[in-house]
CSV table of C-alpha atoms in Angstrom, one decimal:
chain,number,residue,atom,x,y,z
A,1,UNK,CA,144.4,39.1,238.9
A,2,UNK,CA,144.2,38.6,235.2
A,3,UNK,CA,140.8,36.8,235.2
A,4,UNK,CA,139.7,35.2,232.0
A,5,UNK,CA,136.0,34.6,231.3
A,6,UNK,CA,134.3,33.0,228.4
A,7,UNK,CA,132.4,36.1,227.6
A,8,UNK,CA,135.5,38.3,227.4
A,9,UNK,CA,137.6,36.1,225.3
A,10,UNK,CA,135.3,34.0,223.2
A,11,UNK,CA,136.8,35.4,220.0
A,12,UNK,CA,140.2,33.8,220.6
A,13,UNK,CA,138.6,30.7,218.8
A,14,UNK,CA,138.3,32.6,215.6
A,15,UNK,CA,139.8,31.8,212.2
A,16,UNK,CA,143.4,32.2,213.5
A,17,UNK,CA,142.9,29.9,216.5
A,18,UNK,CA,145.9,27.7,217.1
A,19,UNK,CA,144.0,25.3,219.3
A,20,UNK,CA,141.2,24.7,216.8
A,21,UNK,CA,143.8,23.9,214.1
A,22,UNK,CA,145.7,21.6,216.4
A,23,UNK,CA,142.8,19.4,217.6
A,24,UNK,CA,142.0,18.6,214.0
A,25,UNK,CA,145.5,17.2,213.3
A,26,UNK,CA,146.1,13.5,213.7
A,27,UNK,CA,149.4,14.1,215.6
A,28,UNK,CA,147.3,15.7,218.4
A,29,UNK,CA,146.7,12.1,219.5
A,30,UNK,CA,150.3,12.0,220.7
A,31,UNK,CA,149.8,15.0,222.9
A,32,UNK,CA,146.4,13.8,224.2
A,33,UNK,CA,147.8,10.3,225.1
A,34,UNK,CA,150.7,11.9,227.0
A,35,UNK,CA,148.4,14.3,228.7
A,36,UNK,CA,146.0,11.5,229.7
A,37,UNK,CA,148.8,9.8,231.6
A,38,UNK,CA,149.6,13.0,233.5
A,39,UNK,CA,145.9,13.5,234.2
A,40,UNK,CA,145.5,10.0,235.5
A,41,UNK,CA,148.3,10.5,238.0
A,42,UNK,CA,146.1,13.1,239.7
A,43,UNK,CA,144.4,11.3,242.6
A,44,UNK,CA,140.9,12.6,241.9
A,45,UNK,CA,141.1,12.1,238.2
A,46,UNK,CA,142.7,8.7,238.4
A,47,UNK,CA,140.0,7.4,240.7
A,48,UNK,CA,137.2,8.8,238.6
A,49,UNK,CA,138.7,7.2,235.4
A,50,UNK,CA,138.9,3.8,237.0
A,51,UNK,CA,135.5,3.8,238.5
A,52,UNK,CA,133.4,5.5,235.8
A,53,UNK,CA,135.2,5.7,232.4
A,54,UNK,CA,135.0,3.4,229.4
A,55,UNK,CA,138.4,4.3,228.1
A,56,UNK,CA,139.8,0.7,228.6
A,57,UNK,CA,136.9,-1.3,227.3
A,58,UNK,CA,135.7,1.1,224.6
A,59,UNK,CA,138.8,3.3,223.7
A,60,UNK,CA,137.7,3.9,220.1
A,61,UNK,CA,134.3,5.1,221.1
A,62,UNK,CA,135.9,7.3,223.7
A,63,UNK,CA,138.3,8.7,221.1
A,64,UNK,CA,135.5,9.5,218.7
A,65,UNK,CA,133.4,11.2,221.4
A,66,UNK,CA,136.5,13.2,222.5
A,67,UNK,CA,137.0,14.4,218.9
A,68,UNK,CA,133.4,15.4,218.5
A,69,UNK,CA,133.4,17.2,221.9
A,70,UNK,CA,136.6,19.1,221.1
A,71,UNK,CA,135.2,20.2,217.8
A,72,UNK,CA,132.0,21.5,219.5
A,73,UNK,CA,134.0,23.3,222.2
A,74,UNK,CA,136.0,25.1,219.5
A,75,UNK,CA,133.1,25.7,217.1
A,76,UNK,CA,132.9,29.2,215.5
A,77,UNK,CA,129.3,29.4,216.8
A,78,UNK,CA,129.3,30.6,220.4
A,79,UNK,CA,126.0,28.9,221.0
A,80,UNK,CA,127.5,25.5,220.1
A,81,UNK,CA,130.4,26.1,222.5
A,82,UNK,CA,128.1,27.0,225.3
A,83,UNK,CA,125.8,24.1,224.7
A,84,UNK,CA,128.7,21.6,224.7
A,85,UNK,CA,130.2,23.1,227.9
A,86,UNK,CA,126.9,22.8,229.6
A,87,UNK,CA,126.6,19.1,228.5
A,88,UNK,CA,130.1,18.3,229.7
A,89,UNK,CA,129.3,20.0,233.1
A,90,UNK,CA,126.2,17.9,233.5
A,91,UNK,CA,128.2,14.8,232.6
A,92,UNK,CA,130.9,15.6,235.1
A,93,UNK,CA,128.4,16.5,237.8
A,94,UNK,CA,127.2,12.9,237.8
A,95,UNK,CA,130.7,11.6,238.6
A,96,UNK,CA,131.8,11.6,242.3
A,97,UNK,CA,132.6,9.1,245.0
A,98,UNK,CA,135.3,7.9,247.3
A,99,UNK,CA,138.7,6.2,246.5
A,100,UNK,CA,140.0,3.1,248.3
A,101,UNK,CA,141.8,5.4,250.8
A,102,UNK,CA,138.6,7.1,251.7
A,103,UNK,CA,139.4,10.3,249.8
A,104,UNK,CA,136.5,12.0,248.1
A,105,UNK,CA,136.7,12.7,244.3
A,106,UNK,CA,134.4,14.9,242.3
A,107,UNK,CA,134.7,15.4,238.5
A,108,UNK,CA,133.6,19.0,239.0
A,109,UNK,CA,136.6,19.8,241.2
A,110,UNK,CA,138.0,23.0,239.9
A,111,UNK,CA,141.6,22.2,240.6
A,112,UNK,CA,141.4,18.8,238.9
A,113,UNK,CA,139.7,20.3,235.9
A,114,UNK,CA,142.4,23.0,235.6
A,115,UNK,CA,145.1,20.2,235.7
A,116,UNK,CA,143.4,18.5,232.7
A,117,UNK,CA,143.7,21.7,230.7
A,118,UNK,CA,147.3,22.3,232.0
A,119,UNK,CA,148.4,18.9,230.8
A,120,UNK,CA,146.9,19.4,227.4
A,121,UNK,CA,148.6,22.8,227.0
A,122,UNK,CA,152.0,21.5,228.2
A,123,UNK,CA,151.7,18.4,226.1
A,124,UNK,CA,150.9,20.5,223.0
A,125,UNK,CA,154.0,22.6,223.5
A,126,UNK,CA,156.0,19.4,224.0
A,127,UNK,CA,154.5,17.9,220.8
A,128,UNK,CA,155.6,20.9,218.8
A,129,UNK,CA,159.1,20.9,220.3
A,130,UNK,CA,159.7,17.1,219.8
A,131,UNK,CA,158.2,17.4,216.3
A,132,UNK,CA,160.9,19.8,215.2
A,133,UNK,CA,158.9,23.0,215.5
A,134,UNK,CA,159.9,25.8,217.8
A,135,UNK,CA,157.0,28.1,218.8
A,136,UNK,CA,158.1,31.6,219.5
A,137,UNK,CA,157.1,33.6,222.6
A,138,UNK,CA,153.9,35.2,221.1
A,139,UNK,CA,152.7,31.8,219.7
A,140,UNK,CA,153.1,30.1,223.1
A,141,UNK,CA,151.3,33.0,224.8
A,142,UNK,CA,148.5,32.7,222.3
A,143,UNK,CA,148.1,29.0,222.8
A,144,UNK,CA,148.1,29.4,226.6
A,145,UNK,CA,145.4,32.1,226.3
A,146,UNK,CA,143.3,29.8,224.2
A,147,UNK,CA,143.6,26.9,226.8
A,148,UNK,CA,142.7,29.3,229.6
A,149,UNK,CA,139.7,30.3,227.6
A,150,UNK,CA,138.8,26.7,227.2
A,151,UNK,CA,138.8,26.3,231.0
A,152,UNK,CA,136.7,29.5,231.3
A,153,UNK,CA,134.1,28.0,229.0
A,154,UNK,CA,133.7,25.1,231.4
A,155,UNK,CA,134.2,26.8,234.8
A,156,UNK,CA,133.0,30.3,234.1
A,157,UNK,CA,136.5,31.6,234.8
A,158,UNK,CA,140.1,30.4,234.6
A,159,UNK,CA,141.3,31.4,238.0
A,160,UNK,CA,142.6,27.9,238.8
A,161,UNK,CA,145.3,28.3,236.1
A,162,UNK,CA,148.0,30.9,236.6
A,163,UNK,CA,147.2,34.2,235.0
A,164,UNK,CA,150.5,34.4,233.0
A,165,UNK,CA,152.6,32.0,231.1
A,166,UNK,CA,155.6,32.9,233.3
A,167,UNK,CA,153.6,31.8,236.3
A,168,UNK,CA,152.4,28.6,234.6
A,169,UNK,CA,155.7,26.7,234.5
A,170,UNK,CA,156.4,26.9,238.3
A,171,UNK,CA,152.8,25.8,238.9
A,172,UNK,CA,153.2,22.9,236.5
A,173,UNK,CA,156.5,21.7,238.0
A,174,UNK,CA,155.0,21.9,241.5
A,175,UNK,CA,152.1,19.7,240.4
A,176,UNK,CA,154.5,17.2,238.9
A,177,UNK,CA,156.7,17.1,242.0
A,178,UNK,CA,154.1,17.2,244.8
A,179,UNK,CA,150.6,16.4,243.7
A,180,UNK,CA,150.8,13.5,241.3
A,181,UNK,CA,150.8,9.8,242.4
A,182,UNK,CA,151.4,6.4,240.9
A,183,UNK,CA,147.7,5.7,240.5
A,184,UNK,CA,146.0,2.5,239.3
A,185,UNK,CA,144.8,4.5,236.3
A,186,UNK,CA,148.4,5.3,235.2
A,187,UNK,CA,149.3,1.6,235.3
A,188,UNK,CA,146.1,0.6,233.5
A,189,UNK,CA,146.8,3.0,230.7
A,190,UNK,CA,150.5,2.1,230.2
A,191,UNK,CA,150.4,-1.6,230.8
A,192,UNK,CA,146.8,-2.7,230.2
A,193,UNK,CA,145.2,-0.4,227.7
A,194,UNK,CA,148.1,-0.5,225.2
A,195,UNK,CA,148.6,-4.2,225.6
A,196,UNK,CA,144.9,-5.2,225.4
A,197,UNK,CA,143.3,-2.4,223.3
A,198,UNK,CA,140.3,-3.9,221.4
A,199,UNK,CA,140.3,-3.8,217.7
A,200,UNK,CA,138.8,-0.7,216.0
A,201,UNK,CA,135.5,-1.3,214.2
A,202,UNK,CA,137.1,-2.1,210.9
A,203,UNK,CA,139.0,-5.0,212.3
A,204,UNK,CA,136.7,-6.5,214.9
A,205,UNK,CA,135.9,-9.5,212.7
A,206,UNK,CA,139.6,-10.4,212.6
A,207,UNK,CA,140.8,-10.7,216.2
A,208,UNK,CA,143.9,-12.8,215.2
A,209,UNK,CA,145.1,-10.1,212.8
A,210,UNK,CA,144.6,-7.4,215.3
A,211,UNK,CA,146.2,-9.3,218.1
A,212,UNK,CA,149.3,-9.9,216.0
A,213,UNK,CA,149.7,-6.2,215.2
A,214,UNK,CA,148.9,-5.1,218.7
A,215,UNK,CA,151.6,-7.4,220.1
A,216,UNK,CA,154.1,-5.2,218.4
A,217,UNK,CA,152.4,-1.8,218.4
A,218,UNK,CA,151.2,-2.0,222.1
A,219,UNK,CA,154.7,-2.1,223.7
A,220,UNK,CA,156.0,0.5,221.2
A,221,UNK,CA,153.1,2.9,222.0
A,222,UNK,CA,153.8,2.4,225.8
A,223,UNK,CA,157.5,3.0,225.4
A,224,UNK,CA,157.0,6.1,223.2
A,225,UNK,CA,154.5,7.5,225.8
A,226,UNK,CA,156.7,6.9,228.8
A,227,UNK,CA,159.8,8.3,227.1
A,228,UNK,CA,157.9,11.5,226.3
A,229,UNK,CA,156.8,12.2,229.9
A,230,UNK,CA,158.8,14.6,232.2
A,231,UNK,CA,161.8,12.8,233.7
A,232,UNK,CA,160.9,14.0,237.2
A,233,UNK,CA,157.4,12.4,236.9
A,234,UNK,CA,158.9,9.1,235.6
A,235,UNK,CA,161.2,9.0,238.7
A,236,UNK,CA,158.3,9.9,241.0
A,237,UNK,CA,156.1,7.1,239.8
A,238,UNK,CA,158.9,4.7,239.1
A,239,UNK,CA,158.3,4.3,235.3
A,240,UNK,CA,161.0,2.3,233.5
A,241,UNK,CA,163.7,3.9,231.3
A,242,UNK,CA,163.9,1.4,228.5
A,243,UNK,CA,167.0,1.3,226.2
A,244,UNK,CA,166.3,3.0,222.9
A,245,UNK,CA,162.9,4.3,224.0
A,246,UNK,CA,163.9,7.9,223.8
A,247,UNK,CA,165.2,7.5,220.3
A,248,UNK,CA,162.0,5.7,219.3
A,249,UNK,CA,159.9,8.5,220.9
A,250,UNK,CA,161.9,11.3,219.1
A,251,UNK,CA,161.4,9.4,215.8
A,252,UNK,CA,157.7,9.1,216.3
A,253,UNK,CA,157.2,12.8,217.1
A,254,UNK,CA,159.5,13.9,214.3
A,255,UNK,CA,157.7,11.7,211.8
A,256,UNK,CA,154.3,13.0,212.9
A,257,UNK,CA,155.6,16.6,212.7
A,258,UNK,CA,157.1,16.2,209.2
A,259,UNK,CA,154.0,14.4,208.0
A,260,UNK,CA,151.8,17.3,209.2
A,261,UNK,CA,154.0,19.9,207.5
A,262,UNK,CA,154.7,18.1,204.2
A,263,UNK,CA,151.7,15.9,203.4
A,264,UNK,CA,148.5,17.2,201.9
A,265,UNK,CA,146.2,18.5,204.6
A,266,UNK,CA,143.5,15.9,204.1
A,267,UNK,CA,146.0,13.1,204.8
A,268,UNK,CA,146.9,14.2,208.3
A,269,UNK,CA,143.5,15.3,209.6
A,270,UNK,CA,142.1,13.4,212.6
A,271,UNK,CA,138.8,12.9,210.7
A,272,UNK,CA,140.6,11.0,207.9
A,273,UNK,CA,142.2,8.6,210.3
A,274,UNK,CA,139.0,8.1,212.3
A,275,UNK,CA,137.2,7.2,209.0
A,276,UNK,CA,139.9,4.7,208.2
A,277,UNK,CA,139.5,2.9,211.5
A,278,UNK,CA,135.7,3.3,211.8
A,279,UNK,CA,133.7,3.1,208.5
A,280,UNK,CA,130.7,4.8,210.3
A,281,UNK,CA,132.7,7.8,211.4
A,282,UNK,CA,132.3,9.9,208.3
A,283,UNK,CA,130.6,9.9,204.9
A,284,UNK,CA,133.0,7.8,203.0
A,285,UNK,CA,135.2,10.4,201.2
A,286,UNK,CA,138.8,11.5,201.8
A,287,UNK,CA,142.3,10.3,200.9
A,288,UNK,CA,142.1,7.2,203.1
A,289,UNK,CA,138.8,5.9,201.8
A,290,UNK,CA,140.3,3.8,199.1
A,291,UNK,CA,142.6,2.1,201.7
A,292,UNK,CA,139.6,1.4,203.9
A,293,UNK,CA,137.6,0.1,201.0
A,294,UNK,CA,140.3,-2.3,199.9
A,295,UNK,CA,140.7,-3.5,203.5
A,296,UNK,CA,137.0,-4.1,203.7
A,297,UNK,CA,137.1,-6.2,200.5
A,298,UNK,CA,140.0,-8.3,201.9
A,299,UNK,CA,138.0,-8.8,205.1
A,300,UNK,CA,135.0,-10.0,203.2
A,301,UNK,CA,137.2,-12.5,201.3
A,302,UNK,CA,138.7,-13.7,204.5
A,303,UNK,CA,135.2,-14.3,206.0
A,304,UNK,CA,134.4,-16.5,203.0
A,305,UNK,CA,137.3,-18.8,203.6
A,306,UNK,CA,137.3,-18.8,207.4
A,307,UNK,CA,135.2,-21.6,209.0
A,308,UNK,CA,132.3,-20.6,211.1
A,309,UNK,CA,132.8,-20.7,214.9
A,310,UNK,CA,131.7,-23.8,216.9
A,311,UNK,CA,128.2,-23.2,218.1
A,312,UNK,CA,128.3,-25.7,221.0
A,313,UNK,CA,127.0,-24.2,224.2
A,314,UNK,CA,126.3,-21.0,222.3
A,315,UNK,CA,123.5,-19.8,224.6
A,316,UNK,CA,125.7,-19.9,227.7
A,317,UNK,CA,128.6,-18.3,225.9
A,318,UNK,CA,126.4,-15.6,224.5
A,319,UNK,CA,125.2,-14.5,227.9
A,320,UNK,CA,128.8,-14.4,229.2
A,321,UNK,CA,130.0,-12.5,226.1
A,322,UNK,CA,127.1,-10.1,226.2
A,323,UNK,CA,127.9,-9.3,229.8
A,324,UNK,CA,131.5,-8.5,228.9
A,325,UNK,CA,131.0,-6.6,225.7
A,326,UNK,CA,127.8,-4.6,226.5
A,327,UNK,CA,126.8,-4.6,230.1
A,328,UNK,CA,130.3,-4.2,231.8
A,329,UNK,CA,131.0,-0.8,230.2
A,330,UNK,CA,133.8,0.0,232.7
A,331,UNK,CA,135.6,-3.3,232.3
A,332,UNK,CA,135.9,-4.1,236.0
A,333,UNK,CA,134.1,-7.5,235.8
A,334,UNK,CA,130.9,-6.3,237.4
A,335,UNK,CA,127.6,-4.7,236.4
A,336,UNK,CA,127.0,-1.6,238.6
A,337,UNK,CA,125.5,1.9,238.2
A,338,UNK,CA,128.5,3.4,236.5
A,339,UNK,CA,128.1,0.9,233.7
A,340,UNK,CA,124.5,1.9,233.0
A,341,UNK,CA,125.4,5.5,233.4
A,342,UNK,CA,128.0,5.0,230.7
A,343,UNK,CA,125.3,3.7,228.4
A,344,UNK,CA,123.1,6.8,229.1
A,345,UNK,CA,126.1,9.0,228.6
A,346,UNK,CA,127.0,7.5,225.2
A,347,UNK,CA,123.4,7.9,223.9
A,348,UNK,CA,123.1,11.5,225.3
A,349,UNK,CA,126.4,12.4,223.6
A,350,UNK,CA,125.5,10.9,220.2
A,351,UNK,CA,122.1,12.6,220.2
A,352,UNK,CA,123.4,15.9,221.8
A,353,UNK,CA,120.4,15.8,224.1
A,354,UNK,CA,119.3,18.9,226.0
A,355,UNK,CA,119.1,18.8,229.8
A,356,UNK,CA,115.5,17.7,230.0
A,357,UNK,CA,115.8,14.8,227.6
A,358,UNK,CA,119.1,13.8,229.2
A,359,UNK,CA,117.5,13.7,232.6
A,360,UNK,CA,114.7,11.5,231.3
A,361,UNK,CA,117.2,9.1,229.9
A,362,UNK,CA,119.3,8.8,233.1
A,363,UNK,CA,116.2,8.4,235.2
A,364,UNK,CA,115.1,5.5,232.9
A,365,UNK,CA,118.5,3.8,233.3
A,366,UNK,CA,118.4,4.4,237.1
A,367,UNK,CA,115.0,2.7,237.3
A,368,UNK,CA,116.4,-0.3,235.4
A,369,UNK,CA,119.4,-0.5,237.7
A,370,UNK,CA,117.1,-0.6,240.8
A,371,UNK,CA,115.2,-3.4,239.1
A,372,UNK,CA,118.4,-5.3,238.4
A,373,UNK,CA,119.7,-4.9,241.9
A,374,UNK,CA,116.4,-6.2,243.3
A,375,UNK,CA,116.4,-9.3,241.1
A,376,UNK,CA,120.0,-10.1,240.4
A,377,UNK,CA,122.2,-8.8,243.3
A,378,UNK,CA,122.0,-12.0,245.3
A,379,UNK,CA,124.7,-11.1,247.9
A,380,UNK,CA,123.6,-7.5,248.3
A,381,UNK,CA,127.0,-5.9,247.6
A,382,UNK,CA,125.6,-3.3,245.2
A,383,UNK,CA,126.8,-4.9,242.0
A,384,UNK,CA,126.0,-7.8,239.8
A,385,UNK,CA,128.6,-10.4,239.0
A,386,UNK,CA,128.9,-12.2,235.7
A,387,UNK,CA,127.8,-15.4,237.4
A,388,UNK,CA,124.7,-13.7,238.9
A,389,UNK,CA,123.8,-12.3,235.5
A,390,UNK,CA,124.3,-15.6,233.7
A,391,UNK,CA,122.2,-17.5,236.2
A,392,UNK,CA,119.3,-15.2,235.7
A,393,UNK,CA,119.7,-14.1,232.0
A,394,UNK,CA,116.7,-16.1,230.7
A,395,UNK,CA,114.3,-14.3,233.1
A,396,UNK,CA,115.7,-10.8,233.3
A,397,UNK,CA,113.2,-8.1,234.5
A,398,UNK,CA,112.0,-6.0,231.6
A,399,UNK,CA,109.8,-3.2,232.8
A,400,UNK,CA,112.9,-0.9,233.3
A,401,UNK,CA,114.1,-1.8,229.8
A,402,UNK,CA,110.7,-0.9,228.4
A,403,UNK,CA,111.0,2.5,230.0
A,404,UNK,CA,114.5,3.0,228.5
A,405,UNK,CA,113.3,2.0,225.1
A,406,UNK,CA,110.4,4.4,225.2
A,407,UNK,CA,112.6,7.3,226.2
A,408,UNK,CA,115.2,6.3,223.6
A,409,UNK,CA,112.5,6.3,220.9
A,410,UNK,CA,111.2,9.7,222.0
A,411,UNK,CA,114.6,11.4,222.0
A,412,UNK,CA,115.6,9.9,218.7
A,413,UNK,CA,112.3,10.8,217.1
A,414,UNK,CA,113.1,14.5,216.8
A,415,UNK,CA,110.2,15.4,214.5
A,416,UNK,CA,107.7,13.7,216.8
A,417,UNK,CA,106.0,11.8,213.9
A,418,UNK,CA,106.1,8.5,215.9
A,419,UNK,CA,108.5,6.8,213.5
A,420,UNK,CA,112.3,6.7,213.2
A,421,UNK,CA,113.3,7.8,209.7
A,422,UNK,CA,116.6,7.3,208.0
A,423,UNK,CA,118.2,10.5,209.2
A,424,UNK,CA,117.2,9.9,212.8
A,425,UNK,CA,118.4,6.3,212.6
A,426,UNK,CA,121.8,7.6,211.2
A,427,UNK,CA,122.1,10.1,214.1
A,428,UNK,CA,121.7,7.4,216.7
A,429,UNK,CA,123.6,4.5,215.2
A,430,UNK,CA,126.0,6.4,212.9
A,431,UNK,CA,125.1,4.0,210.1
A,432,UNK,CA,122.4,3.4,207.5
A,433,UNK,CA,119.3,1.2,208.0
A,434,UNK,CA,120.1,-2.4,208.9
A,435,UNK,CA,118.1,-5.4,208.1
A,436,UNK,CA,118.0,-6.5,211.7
A,437,UNK,CA,115.6,-3.7,212.6
A,438,UNK,CA,112.3,-4.6,211.0
A,439,UNK,CA,110.1,-1.7,210.0
A,440,UNK,CA,108.2,-0.1,207.1
A,441,UNK,CA,111.0,0.0,204.6
A,442,UNK,CA,112.1,3.6,205.2
A,443,UNK,CA,111.1,4.0,208.8
A,444,UNK,CA,110.6,2.1,212.1
A,445,UNK,CA,107.6,2.2,214.3
A,446,UNK,CA,107.7,2.6,218.1
A,447,UNK,CA,106.8,-1.1,218.6
A,448,UNK,CA,109.4,-2.4,216.2
A,449,UNK,CA,112.1,-0.1,217.8
A,450,UNK,CA,111.2,-1.1,221.3
A,451,UNK,CA,111.0,-4.8,220.5
A,452,UNK,CA,114.4,-4.8,219.0
A,453,UNK,CA,115.9,-2.9,221.9
A,454,UNK,CA,114.4,-5.3,224.4
A,455,UNK,CA,115.7,-8.3,222.5
A,456,UNK,CA,119.2,-6.9,222.3
A,457,UNK,CA,119.5,-5.6,225.9
A,458,UNK,CA,118.2,-8.9,227.3
A,459,UNK,CA,120.9,-10.7,225.4
A,460,UNK,CA,118.4,-12.7,223.4
A,461,UNK,CA,119.2,-11.4,219.9
A,462,UNK,CA,122.3,-9.9,218.3
A,463,UNK,CA,121.8,-6.5,216.6
A,464,UNK,CA,124.4,-4.8,214.4
A,465,UNK,CA,122.8,-1.4,215.1
A,466,UNK,CA,122.7,-1.6,218.9
A,467,UNK,CA,126.1,-3.4,219.0
A,468,UNK,CA,127.6,-0.4,217.3
A,469,UNK,CA,126.0,1.9,219.8
A,470,UNK,CA,126.9,0.2,223.1
A,471,UNK,CA,129.7,-2.3,222.5
């Protein structure tokens, strides 16, 4: 057996790594989207996505975290890779349960995790082919070796993937023909996510503009994705074969391929596009910065001439809106433990917490969840409805929130000086100081930090900073 371990092959992610170069290209998004559909068709992965993931309600945040995680996993520093692999394993170890048919799922399942890597590899090869590039045999072999090494970093070995490229293709075809299903997650991605994807941070204040663009782009993105999938898979899960979709798909991939090869490197890097969509993603330099700045100026002008929203019954609407935008992280219409776990996961990811601090944070959120269940779960079904929350919003329990706020302050205050300085604030909120957190000019005390967190999490006060973190 040609076993691959992280220790033996760590150097494949050196300067000549194909995978490291690939994940920094904007066109990689085409491959990832395609691969995600194939992953979601795996029964275990699909159920885990529906029950625990925020990919529908917060896709831009999920995209940003995926980019950051991929960069860490492929970092030249071996320690950074190992730390990120350990973090991902802790994250996945918290995700398990039972699907509606009574089948167990576990995000640490070795076969399912190997399928994730397999879909990314095959989608990368397909992306090159459809983009007008033909990888020769040694290049495909190198790319496969790098993906097996990626799996080894997570699993300790890559035994769940075939040892050779020649053995991979029969394995892949067998998974397509016999293991994948038409899961709810596949339908959500293709028919709900694309149709209802929320606006990126840059356009959140202009829902009408975003909705108009999405009405055209959503169906096009779905059609391109479906047309790029294996025909046998489309037949198996009964996906439509839309007229003209394959020509549209080929055009999208060829355009992305030509752009990558012909345009200046800075124009086609994933970081440049992330900065365009999210002003807080990067430091404000790059070829797309002028475009983003002009868009921001236009947005400011539009706000000046747009009437303010009607404030009738604002308190009631605010509770309802807060539930939908902040508390219901998974978008299923209820508040349950996976929603609070998603908040803890987002904070732990941003701050790159070690195991001890991460455990403290999760324990604090778990304590708040027990408190919410006791006080708000009137029918005892293990989840809180929007109506149950709205009825009790003015008198929400706060001791659990205080515990979360204290832990959040501690893990953010990395220098232990009992204040949050500008750099620590930037790390947590990915933005500079805001006026809505009152402190001593260039820092925030524990009391000010905790007070603002409680006001936001109880739905009593809007906060630009916390809104950017959790909504």
